[in-house]
XYZ file of C-alpha atoms in Angstrom:
661
model
C 79.810 -39.657 29.932
C 76.179 -40.703 29.712
C 74.202 -40.881 26.473
C 70.777 -39.413 27.140
C 69.840 -37.507 24.008
C 68.635 -37.832 20.424
C 70.233 -36.493 17.234
C 69.376 -33.308 15.351
C 69.312 -32.929 11.564
C 72.509 -31.360 10.236
C 70.893 -28.145 9.014
C 68.979 -27.697 12.250
C 72.283 -27.989 14.043
C 73.770 -25.344 11.745
C 70.966 -22.930 12.541
C 71.369 -23.558 16.263
C 75.085 -22.873 16.011
C 74.306 -19.595 14.277
C 71.877 -18.504 16.970
C 74.386 -19.551 19.637
C 77.064 -17.368 18.128
C 74.734 -14.387 18.005
C 74.201 -14.726 21.736
C 77.823 -15.397 22.586
C 79.075 -12.257 20.948
C 76.732 -9.684 22.436
C 77.976 -8.615 25.868
C 76.574 -5.855 28.004
C 78.352 -3.649 30.494
C 77.583 -0.811 32.827
C 76.163 1.838 30.508
C 78.413 0.865 27.606
C 77.965 2.175 24.059
C 75.145 0.960 21.857
C 75.679 -2.421 20.208
C 75.002 -3.319 16.601
C 72.892 -6.273 15.620
C 74.873 -9.487 15.351
C 75.079 -11.219 12.000
C 75.738 -14.861 11.184
C 75.985 -16.863 8.012
C 76.757 -20.526 7.485
C 74.818 -20.646 4.171
C 73.689 -24.276 4.552
C 70.036 -23.362 4.063
C 70.619 -20.873 1.246
C 69.432 -21.910 -2.227
C 72.403 -22.650 -4.518
C 72.923 -19.972 -7.152
C 71.235 -17.237 -5.141
C 72.523 -14.318 -3.113
C 72.190 -15.357 0.557
C 69.761 -13.462 2.744
C 71.387 -10.526 4.507
C 74.059 -9.992 1.845
C 74.303 -7.372 -0.900
C 76.437 -7.961 -3.997
C 78.259 -5.176 -5.828
C 80.766 -4.931 -8.673
C 80.462 -6.105 -12.269
C 83.430 -8.459 -12.107
C 81.557 -11.657 -11.331
C 79.098 -13.312 -8.971
C 78.643 -13.865 -5.235
C 76.205 -16.690 -4.537
C 75.660 -19.618 -2.224
C 77.164 -22.758 -3.757
C 78.142 -26.272 -2.744
C 81.895 -26.527 -2.135
C 83.432 -29.170 -4.435
C 84.463 -32.345 -2.652
C 82.656 -31.478 0.595
C 79.159 -31.453 2.074
C 79.467 -27.710 2.693
C 77.473 -24.900 1.171
C 79.260 -21.564 1.373
C 79.319 -18.078 -0.085
C 81.303 -18.274 -3.336
C 82.815 -15.172 -4.903
C 83.837 -15.766 -8.519
C 85.609 -12.898 -10.305
C 85.980 -13.401 -14.063
C 87.039 -9.856 -14.955
C 90.458 -8.158 -14.922
C 88.956 -4.661 -14.827
C 86.106 -4.951 -12.301
C 85.816 -6.391 -8.801
C 83.068 -8.389 -7.106
C 82.141 -8.186 -3.459
C 79.413 -9.125 -0.986
C 78.536 -7.057 2.071
C 76.576 -7.738 5.236
C 75.459 -4.808 7.356
C 76.315 -4.777 11.047
C 74.520 -1.538 11.794
C 76.578 1.323 13.138
C 78.426 0.499 16.345
C 81.090 2.111 18.498
C 81.488 -1.097 20.522
C 84.169 -3.696 20.059
C 83.335 -5.920 17.085
C 84.260 -9.601 17.152
C 84.167 -11.245 13.728
C 84.873 -14.871 12.990
C 84.795 -16.474 9.558
C 86.378 -19.172 7.443
C 88.163 -18.181 4.255
C 89.339 -20.306 1.342
C 90.878 -19.450 -2.008
C 90.815 -21.644 -5.098
C 94.195 -20.269 -6.190
C 97.130 -18.250 -4.844
C 97.211 -15.790 -7.745
C 94.357 -13.440 -6.841
C 93.866 -10.953 -4.027
C 90.921 -11.811 -1.789
C 89.947 -9.702 1.188
C 87.500 -9.744 4.061
C 87.005 -6.332 5.643
C 85.312 -4.645 8.565
C 84.027 -1.398 7.085
C 83.095 2.091 8.198
C 81.895 5.109 6.264
C 85.602 5.804 5.666
C 86.083 2.519 3.798
C 87.886 -0.703 4.657
C 88.929 -0.262 8.292
C 90.232 -3.744 9.130
C 91.341 -6.228 6.471
C 92.452 -9.841 6.375
C 93.499 -10.811 2.862
C 94.992 -13.570 0.771
C 97.384 -11.953 -1.687
C 98.272 -12.746 -5.281
C 101.769 -13.619 -4.021
C 100.543 -16.579 -1.938
C 100.822 -14.687 1.361
C 98.089 -13.872 3.850
C 98.225 -10.397 5.355
C 96.532 -7.654 7.359
C 97.386 -4.006 8.029
C 98.822 -1.853 10.775
C 97.532 1.546 9.632
C 98.817 1.694 6.019
C 101.592 -0.859 6.529
C 101.033 -4.398 5.331
C 101.586 -7.064 8.042
C 102.443 -10.558 6.821
C 100.445 -13.439 8.330
C 102.248 -16.259 6.534
C 101.831 -18.343 3.403
C 98.480 -19.810 2.490
C 97.532 -22.837 0.409
C 94.866 -23.018 -2.270
C 91.691 -24.969 -1.483
C 92.337 -25.015 2.262
C 90.044 -23.405 4.791
C 91.508 -20.900 7.264
C 89.818 -20.084 10.568
C 89.990 -16.296 11.042
C 89.059 -14.208 14.080
C 89.219 -10.406 14.179
C 88.615 -8.295 17.289
C 88.291 -4.592 16.428
C 88.181 -1.818 19.049
C 86.823 1.491 17.739
C 87.526 3.153 21.105
C 91.270 2.815 20.487
C 91.305 2.293 16.714
C 93.131 -1.021 17.099
C 92.548 -4.645 16.252
C 93.724 -8.194 16.950
C 93.922 -10.910 14.310
C 93.927 -14.675 14.885
C 94.526 -17.412 12.315
C 93.684 -21.011 13.229
C 93.588 -20.170 16.923
C 96.923 -18.333 16.952
C 97.128 -14.622 17.645
C 99.054 -13.175 14.714
C 98.726 -9.477 15.506
C 97.632 -7.218 18.344
C 97.399 -3.462 18.744
C 97.236 -3.075 14.966
C 96.021 0.387 13.990
C 92.901 0.729 11.859
C 93.522 1.398 8.150
C 91.114 4.334 8.287
C 90.368 6.586 11.223
C 86.910 5.873 12.622
C 85.026 5.378 15.859
C 82.158 3.504 14.200
C 82.058 0.185 12.329
C 79.107 -0.720 10.149
C 79.611 -3.720 7.866
C 81.570 -6.773 6.744
C 82.635 -7.137 3.110
C 84.262 -10.019 1.246
C 85.624 -9.459 -2.236
C 88.055 -10.280 -5.049
C 90.270 -7.481 -6.364
C 89.725 -5.504 -9.564
C 92.782 -6.554 -11.577
C 92.788 -10.316 -10.957
C 90.433 -13.185 -11.569
C 89.784 -15.895 -9.026
C 87.410 -17.732 -6.758
C 87.029 -17.407 -3.006
C 84.809 -19.114 -0.464
C 83.556 -17.628 2.806
C 81.660 -19.531 5.488
C 80.630 -19.535 9.158
C 80.532 -15.757 9.368
C 79.915 -14.720 12.981
C 79.897 -11.097 14.040
C 78.774 -9.302 17.147
C 79.736 -6.717 19.700
C 81.231 -6.495 23.165
C 80.548 -3.289 25.087
C 83.041 -1.983 27.649
C 82.505 -0.733 31.197
C 81.586 2.923 30.936
C 84.661 5.099 31.396
C 87.080 2.220 32.028
C 89.942 2.543 29.517
C 90.671 -0.422 27.278
C 94.260 -1.628 27.787
C 94.480 -4.663 25.521
C 93.761 -8.377 25.552
C 95.454 -11.136 27.500
C 98.293 -12.540 25.391
C 97.888 -16.269 24.708
C 100.819 -18.476 25.677
C 101.599 -21.882 24.238
C 102.047 -24.955 26.390
C 105.780 -24.762 25.741
C 105.888 -21.173 26.971
C 103.854 -21.997 30.083
C 105.798 -25.116 31.054
C 103.653 -26.467 33.868
C 100.144 -25.892 35.184
C 97.151 -27.745 36.596
C 95.169 -27.224 33.386
C 94.648 -30.259 31.157
C 92.618 -30.846 28.021
C 90.819 -33.957 26.841
C 92.032 -35.784 23.746
C 89.778 -38.792 24.295
C 88.284 -41.299 21.813
C 91.228 -41.325 19.378
C 91.341 -45.049 20.133
C 87.962 -45.336 18.366
C 88.577 -42.643 15.727
C 85.779 -40.359 16.957
C 88.159 -37.405 16.626
C 91.050 -36.605 14.293
C 94.314 -35.774 16.059
C 96.082 -34.539 12.940
C 93.238 -32.080 12.350
C 93.288 -30.535 15.811
C 97.026 -30.857 16.526
C 97.887 -27.267 15.470
C 95.384 -25.948 18.029
C 96.641 -28.160 20.869
C 99.821 -26.399 21.925
C 98.313 -22.983 21.189
C 95.557 -23.599 23.730
C 98.048 -23.536 26.594
C 96.899 -26.613 28.531
C 100.058 -28.442 29.558
C 98.707 -32.025 29.621
C 96.352 -34.013 27.414
C 94.278 -37.024 28.427
C 94.591 -39.849 25.904
C 93.007 -43.293 25.803
C 95.547 -46.005 25.133
C 93.442 -48.182 22.829
C 94.351 -51.804 23.476
C 91.975 -52.959 20.736
C 93.383 -50.478 18.222
C 96.981 -51.438 18.966
C 96.663 -55.222 19.186
C 94.409 -56.349 16.360
C 96.207 -59.672 16.118
C 97.104 -61.509 19.314
C 100.611 -60.662 20.428
C 101.231 -58.178 17.586
C 101.349 -54.483 18.517
C 101.056 -51.685 15.996
C 102.001 -48.507 17.865
C 102.117 -46.301 14.793
C 98.924 -44.377 15.535
C 99.800 -43.685 19.174
C 103.486 -42.954 18.518
C 102.456 -40.174 16.168
C 100.124 -38.625 18.751
C 102.407 -38.933 21.779
C 105.438 -37.617 19.908
C 103.555 -34.691 18.400
C 101.884 -33.666 21.669
C 105.217 -33.857 23.471
C 106.866 -31.714 20.798
C 104.218 -29.044 21.473
C 104.926 -29.018 25.204
C 101.787 -31.003 26.069
C 102.414 -33.987 28.345
C 100.380 -37.144 27.681
C 98.277 -38.547 30.523
C 97.369 -41.997 29.217
C 94.337 -43.994 30.244
C 94.776 -47.754 29.954
C 91.544 -48.918 28.332
C 89.345 -50.430 26.897
C 88.981 -54.178 26.332
C 89.991 -56.171 23.250
C 87.664 -58.391 21.241
C 90.468 -60.511 19.769
C 90.510 -62.294 23.125
C 87.530 -64.309 24.390
C 86.374 -62.532 27.536
C 88.430 -59.530 26.455
C 86.069 -56.941 27.971
C 84.110 -54.074 26.456
C 85.615 -51.914 23.733
C 83.989 -48.582 24.584
C 81.999 -46.456 27.014
C 80.490 -48.646 29.739
C 82.754 -51.564 28.809
C 83.389 -54.445 31.183
C 86.851 -55.488 32.356
C 88.723 -58.371 30.709
C 87.714 -61.570 32.492
C 89.247 -64.687 30.930
C 92.713 -65.910 31.904
C 93.900 -65.479 28.315
C 92.518 -61.948 28.046
C 94.020 -60.910 31.380
C 97.412 -62.261 30.307
C 97.045 -60.286 27.080
C 96.149 -57.176 29.072
C 99.173 -57.623 31.320
C 101.488 -57.930 28.327
C 100.008 -54.893 26.586
C 100.220 -52.725 29.720
C 103.845 -53.702 30.249
C 104.709 -52.987 26.618
C 102.808 -49.686 26.662
C 104.523 -48.319 29.749
C 107.919 -49.512 28.583
C 107.436 -47.743 25.257
C 106.204 -44.382 26.544
C 107.747 -44.050 30.008
C 110.192 -41.425 28.738
C 107.283 -39.234 27.581
C 104.381 -40.090 29.906
C 104.605 -40.078 33.695
C 100.880 -40.246 34.508
C 98.527 -43.156 33.877
C 94.859 -43.857 34.519
C 93.279 -47.284 34.841
C 90.030 -47.867 32.923
C 87.184 -45.417 32.330
C 84.191 -44.963 34.641
C 84.067 -48.481 36.107
C 81.174 -47.566 38.398
C 79.098 -46.404 35.419
C 79.691 -49.805 33.816
C 78.430 -51.562 36.945
C 81.833 -53.067 37.733
C 81.896 -53.921 41.466
C 84.384 -51.937 43.524
C 86.104 -55.150 44.580
C 86.645 -56.244 40.978
C 87.963 -52.808 40.049
C 90.294 -52.826 43.061
C 91.829 -56.148 42.016
C 92.163 -54.920 38.428
C 93.729 -51.657 39.602
C 96.297 -53.515 41.728
C 97.099 -55.892 38.871
C 97.612 -53.026 36.410
C 99.312 -50.525 38.702
C 101.804 -53.173 39.814
C 102.888 -53.672 36.203
C 103.080 -49.926 35.598
C 105.344 -49.426 38.619
C 107.491 -52.391 37.633
C 108.338 -50.585 34.394
C 108.212 -47.026 35.752
C 108.757 -46.891 39.542
C 107.988 -43.167 39.819
C 104.807 -43.271 37.738
C 101.673 -41.560 39.051
C 98.720 -43.925 38.712
C 95.127 -42.710 38.951
C 92.055 -44.684 39.879
C 88.889 -43.557 38.161
C 85.148 -43.100 38.581
C 82.184 -41.485 36.876
C 80.694 -38.583 38.785
C 81.856 -38.248 42.387
C 80.785 -41.596 43.779
C 81.824 -41.457 47.431
C 80.470 -44.940 48.349
C 82.309 -46.497 45.396
C 85.502 -44.634 46.285
C 85.139 -45.709 49.917
C 84.907 -49.385 48.944
C 87.821 -49.035 46.524
C 90.102 -47.244 48.996
C 89.183 -49.519 51.895
C 89.966 -52.661 49.946
C 93.121 -51.161 48.458
C 94.332 -50.353 51.972
C 93.335 -53.733 53.385
C 95.362 -55.441 50.669
C 98.384 -53.303 51.534
C 98.449 -51.658 48.098
C 97.436 -48.071 48.869
C 100.948 -46.987 47.955
C 100.169 -47.755 44.307
C 97.601 -44.965 44.168
C 98.703 -41.556 42.940
C 95.220 -40.106 42.816
C 91.553 -40.536 41.955
C 90.082 -38.936 38.867
C 86.387 -38.043 38.872
C 83.905 -36.731 36.257
C 81.358 -34.297 37.787
C 78.743 -33.371 35.190
C 76.424 -30.677 36.594
C 74.321 -28.088 34.746
C 75.625 -25.528 37.249
C 79.397 -25.871 37.675
C 79.157 -23.938 40.969
C 76.876 -26.559 42.509
C 77.768 -26.731 46.219
C 76.978 -30.437 46.466
C 79.704 -31.256 43.947
C 82.477 -29.641 45.925
C 81.117 -31.077 49.162
C 81.580 -34.520 47.609
C 85.077 -33.576 46.455
C 86.016 -32.710 50.043
C 84.645 -36.073 51.213
C 86.779 -37.739 48.564
C 89.847 -35.800 49.699
C 89.207 -36.850 53.304
C 88.971 -40.497 52.299
C 92.186 -40.303 50.325
C 93.977 -38.652 53.249
C 92.790 -41.502 55.465
C 93.596 -44.448 53.229
C 96.223 -43.225 50.736
C 97.972 -40.150 52.156
C 99.731 -38.116 49.499
C 97.422 -39.148 46.674
C 95.525 -36.387 44.863
C 92.098 -35.700 43.431
C 91.820 -34.716 39.786
C 88.859 -33.504 37.790
C 89.614 -35.786 34.873
C 86.796 -35.209 32.394
C 84.190 -32.487 32.338
C 82.526 -30.293 29.783
C 79.327 -28.790 28.489
C 77.882 -29.028 24.981
C 77.739 -26.032 22.665
C 74.305 -26.889 21.286
C 71.216 -28.884 22.292
C 70.866 -32.558 21.455
C 74.505 -33.428 22.021
C 75.658 -36.974 22.757
C 76.478 -37.698 26.373
C 76.050 -36.011 29.724
C 74.086 -32.729 29.845
C 73.015 -33.243 26.230
C 69.329 -33.058 27.136
C 69.633 -29.363 28.080
C 69.694 -26.227 25.942
C 73.221 -24.990 25.271
C 74.907 -22.450 23.040
C 78.501 -21.503 22.401
C 78.006 -18.679 24.913
C 76.740 -20.836 27.774
C 79.428 -23.427 27.002
C 82.143 -20.779 27.380
C 80.778 -19.606 30.704
C 80.381 -23.173 31.960
C 83.983 -24.119 31.158
C 85.366 -21.001 32.824
C 83.352 -21.494 35.978
C 84.298 -25.160 36.286
C 87.992 -24.579 35.655
C 88.362 -21.583 37.989
C 86.364 -23.344 40.710
C 88.770 -26.284 40.447
C 91.958 -24.248 40.254
C 90.781 -22.168 43.223
C 90.613 -25.411 45.225
C 94.027 -26.569 43.982
C 92.508 -29.338 41.857
C 94.104 -30.249 38.550
C 91.321 -29.981 35.994
C 90.705 -31.272 32.494
C 88.607 -29.531 29.840
C 86.573 -32.093 27.911
C 87.303 -31.920 25.058
C 89.649 -30.283 22.550
C 87.437 -31.261 19.609
C 83.834 -32.275 19.042
C 83.535 -36.072 19.134
C 81.768 -38.044 16.397
C 80.132 -41.000 18.117
C 78.383 -43.535 15.869
C 74.921 -42.243 16.786
C 75.623 -38.488 16.841
C 78.068 -35.742 17.757
C 79.193 -34.860 21.253
C 79.551 -31.078 20.975
C 81.603 -30.555 24.148
C 84.681 -29.696 22.093
C 86.447 -26.356 22.093
C 86.706 -26.812 18.326
C 83.744 -27.135 15.948
C 84.184 -29.984 13.454
C 83.119 -30.922 9.944
C 81.460 -34.241 9.183
C 84.874 -35.764 8.398
C 86.136 -34.720 11.881
C 88.388 -31.987 10.496
C 88.277 -28.646 12.278
C 85.754 -26.057 11.185
C 86.587 -23.255 13.614
C 87.631 -22.523 17.169
C 84.592 -21.833 19.328
C 84.523 -18.886 21.749
C 85.306 -21.359 24.543
C 88.680 -22.097 22.927
C 89.773 -18.480 23.249
C 88.335 -18.279 26.776
C 90.379 -21.279 27.914
C 93.426 -19.776 26.193
C 93.058 -16.825 28.552
C 92.826 -19.061 31.626
C 95.885 -21.019 30.517
C 97.892 -17.857 30.013
C 97.090 -16.430 33.448
C 97.020 -19.483 35.732
C 100.243 -21.463 35.535
C 102.060 -23.166 38.415
C 103.631 -19.902 39.557
C 100.155 -18.787 40.675
C 98.671 -20.526 43.715
C 95.144 -20.466 45.166
C 94.232 -18.552 48.325
C 91.565 -20.682 50.034
C 89.083 -18.970 52.299
C 89.718 -15.559 50.793
C 87.795 -12.930 52.770
C 85.487 -10.600 50.864
C 82.200 -8.761 51.054
C 79.946 -7.620 48.221
C 77.102 -5.162 47.671
C 74.647 -6.253 46.468
C 75.237 -9.508 48.332
C 73.927 -11.767 45.588
C 75.096 -15.355 45.169
C 78.680 -14.742 44.108
C 81.540 -17.155 43.661
C 84.969 -15.761 44.542
C 88.233 -17.602 43.883
C 91.508 -15.889 44.724
C 95.094 -16.553 43.682
C 98.527 -15.073 44.329
C 101.824 -14.998 42.478
C 104.242 -17.042 44.549
C 107.208 -14.746 43.960
C 105.491 -11.417 44.739
C 102.231 -12.158 46.541
C 100.341 -9.995 44.044
C 96.805 -11.249 43.522
C 94.200 -12.271 40.979
C 90.642 -12.522 42.282
C 87.925 -14.115 40.176
C 84.305 -13.116 40.740
C 81.078 -14.244 39.099
C 77.438 -15.014 39.741
C 77.211 -18.759 40.330
C 73.596 -19.148 41.356
C 72.397 -21.045 38.287
C 73.316 -22.748 35.044
C 75.085 -20.282 32.730
C 72.586 -18.124 30.892
C 72.369 -16.439 27.503
C 72.285 -13.015 29.156
C 75.458 -11.022 29.737
C 73.838 -8.098 31.531
C 76.111 -7.269 34.471
C 75.306 -6.105 37.949
C 77.239 -3.108 39.216
C 78.883 -4.521 42.340
C 80.995 -3.097 45.158
C 83.659 -5.539 46.347
C 85.845 -5.410 49.440
C 88.857 -7.707 49.920
C 90.253 -7.563 53.462
C 93.471 -9.360 52.609
C 94.215 -7.849 49.222
C 97.567 -7.261 47.564
C 97.488 -5.055 44.461
C 99.641 -2.189 43.232
C 97.918 -1.471 39.923
C 94.628 -3.393 39.615
C 93.007 -4.090 36.260
C 89.706 -5.688 35.249
C 89.710 -8.758 32.980
C 86.659 -10.366 31.387
C 87.998 -13.908 31.067
C 85.445 -14.921 28.445
C 86.611 -12.245 26.017
C 90.170 -11.832 27.308
C 89.781 -8.048 27.272
C 91.616 -6.005 29.913
C 90.452 -2.621 31.247
C 92.083 -0.162 33.602
C 90.157 0.410 36.823
C 89.986 4.191 37.264
C 91.325 5.638 40.512
C 87.816 6.805 41.379
C 86.639 3.179 41.411
C 89.054 1.734 43.946
C 90.667 2.555 47.266
C 92.959 0.905 49.806
C 93.441 1.115 53.551
C 96.209 -1.171 54.737
C 95.423 -4.526 53.171
C 91.717 -3.762 52.668
C 90.860 -2.961 49.061
C 87.487 -1.679 47.934
C 86.369 -1.713 44.292
C 83.221 0.143 43.271
C 80.837 -0.397 40.363
C 82.542 -3.561 39.154
C 80.545 -5.191 36.314
C 79.806 -8.756 37.483
C 77.750 -11.344 35.589
C 77.506 -15.129 35.328
C 80.925 -15.551 33.718
C 84.213 -14.976 35.559
C 85.745 -11.521 35.699
C 89.046 -10.824 37.417
C 90.451 -8.080 39.567
C 94.140 -8.667 38.890
C 97.370 -6.920 39.627
C 98.620 -5.571 36.333
C 102.012 -7.261 36.848
C 100.299 -10.648 36.427
C 98.636 -9.871 33.089
C 100.560 -9.852 29.815
C 98.818 -8.082 26.926
């Protein structure tokens, strides 16, 4: 990572997040139904004690005003009902829409003895409801039947996501990143949604808080029937894949593992990159306190997520102990190196039953560490790792894709007869356009070098991400980003990597709170205390990738296709090992991801296809559509698909057998 940006005021950031969410939720399609205006509300700029702009209050039971949340730096919409014979509610208009409505919001109750609901409304009344009941249970509905969503706790925020489909009269409900219900029938029959209402019931008194309200629409391809949404799978359910997620900077407390832990396994990535934190573990010479790392490693493992541990950084308790953070120098004094050796040995001994992959240092080339010095340090460290764990996979590391640095490293490693210590090289390719041809040209050069000097070692994309707002700390922070462009960027990077059989890490699970400002590359939006505010759209997008692309699906390099119009498309193809059935990803990769979702109607021909029942998947939204018989044909192994909506985010033509709804 490279710090190249300046901070934004907190409220400016909040407004940028709001505008980002507006963009990320409005998707176009080929002649889809009209979309309603998106609505957002984070209430930070609303005057306390007033009704926030865009909201209408009704009911004589109490008040609905913007207020500061006790014990926090938040300002939210507070509903306070003081009457047992009248309700209070606040409504925001969405405009009438027949398109799919995606609504995200945070909900908090001050008690568990009142009924609090948030509803998507139509002219028929409350059509979709997520509620906190007076019995301490959260619930929704399947038609008239109440569906339990689990117990809730007073004065705790819940991250809610609702996806409502008027075309089928069904909805999906997510709580804290977990899909709790799918295919749930609307409470009232309607083909049009028009508003969002939050309220407290008539017969009870109580206080509720609502914040980070994000609503918008997703239009469907004209005439293509909606089938459902890709079912998320946990890391435990998936088992193994080439998809990793970043859990970096816990060694410096820039993120909060306990806060994001519930989201970790639900994401579906099967490995997490952790930084070992010599300085955090050994604060007194020779005394190790593993408590912090034990808790993380054990919890991640229990969720089916395998730790990949980087051995870094230096430790200031030793003279010449090296740098303690990004850009840090290697330990240099004899005493510090002996301390490093002892810590590495103790670390591997402690975690070798739970961690099989290790990485040595972070971005040595960025720190100006000569390749020769890094080579010696790698040999020193890898030798101790293998002494404790003979079958360990040990990665060398570099910022970007630095072919000259890698050449020097590999040459010297080979000359010293130590190439057998290398399990792979991890690189960090930060590009505004994740389809940049130069990047993958450098990756192939790196692969060629490894094949020459350390046959059998792998390449790994070990850290890469895009911010979700401008002014973020680190690489790419000087560009304009939104939650929409972040989602597209992640999907394009990950599918480009997986299509080349490269294990790939999404950086990062959570926004990172550096001392100077926030690095907004996380899949999870954070509060100022590093707790989780809500899952960004990119979280759900990566959930979809994780669910579809496990180790039973393999890439098909050099997949033959043609397209009309023949614009700059990226195509990555995959096949199920057991059946040969295919998934083919297609998107426009000509430029940095945009804020425009307008698709191009595209004819695609695959000369080596293998489909029995093809479906269309928009990976960003997870929504699955049937491809009508009139839109596809097959002659032998040549498949032609007509009028496929293609834009600058990956869509899939997939055999239905490979997609679980």
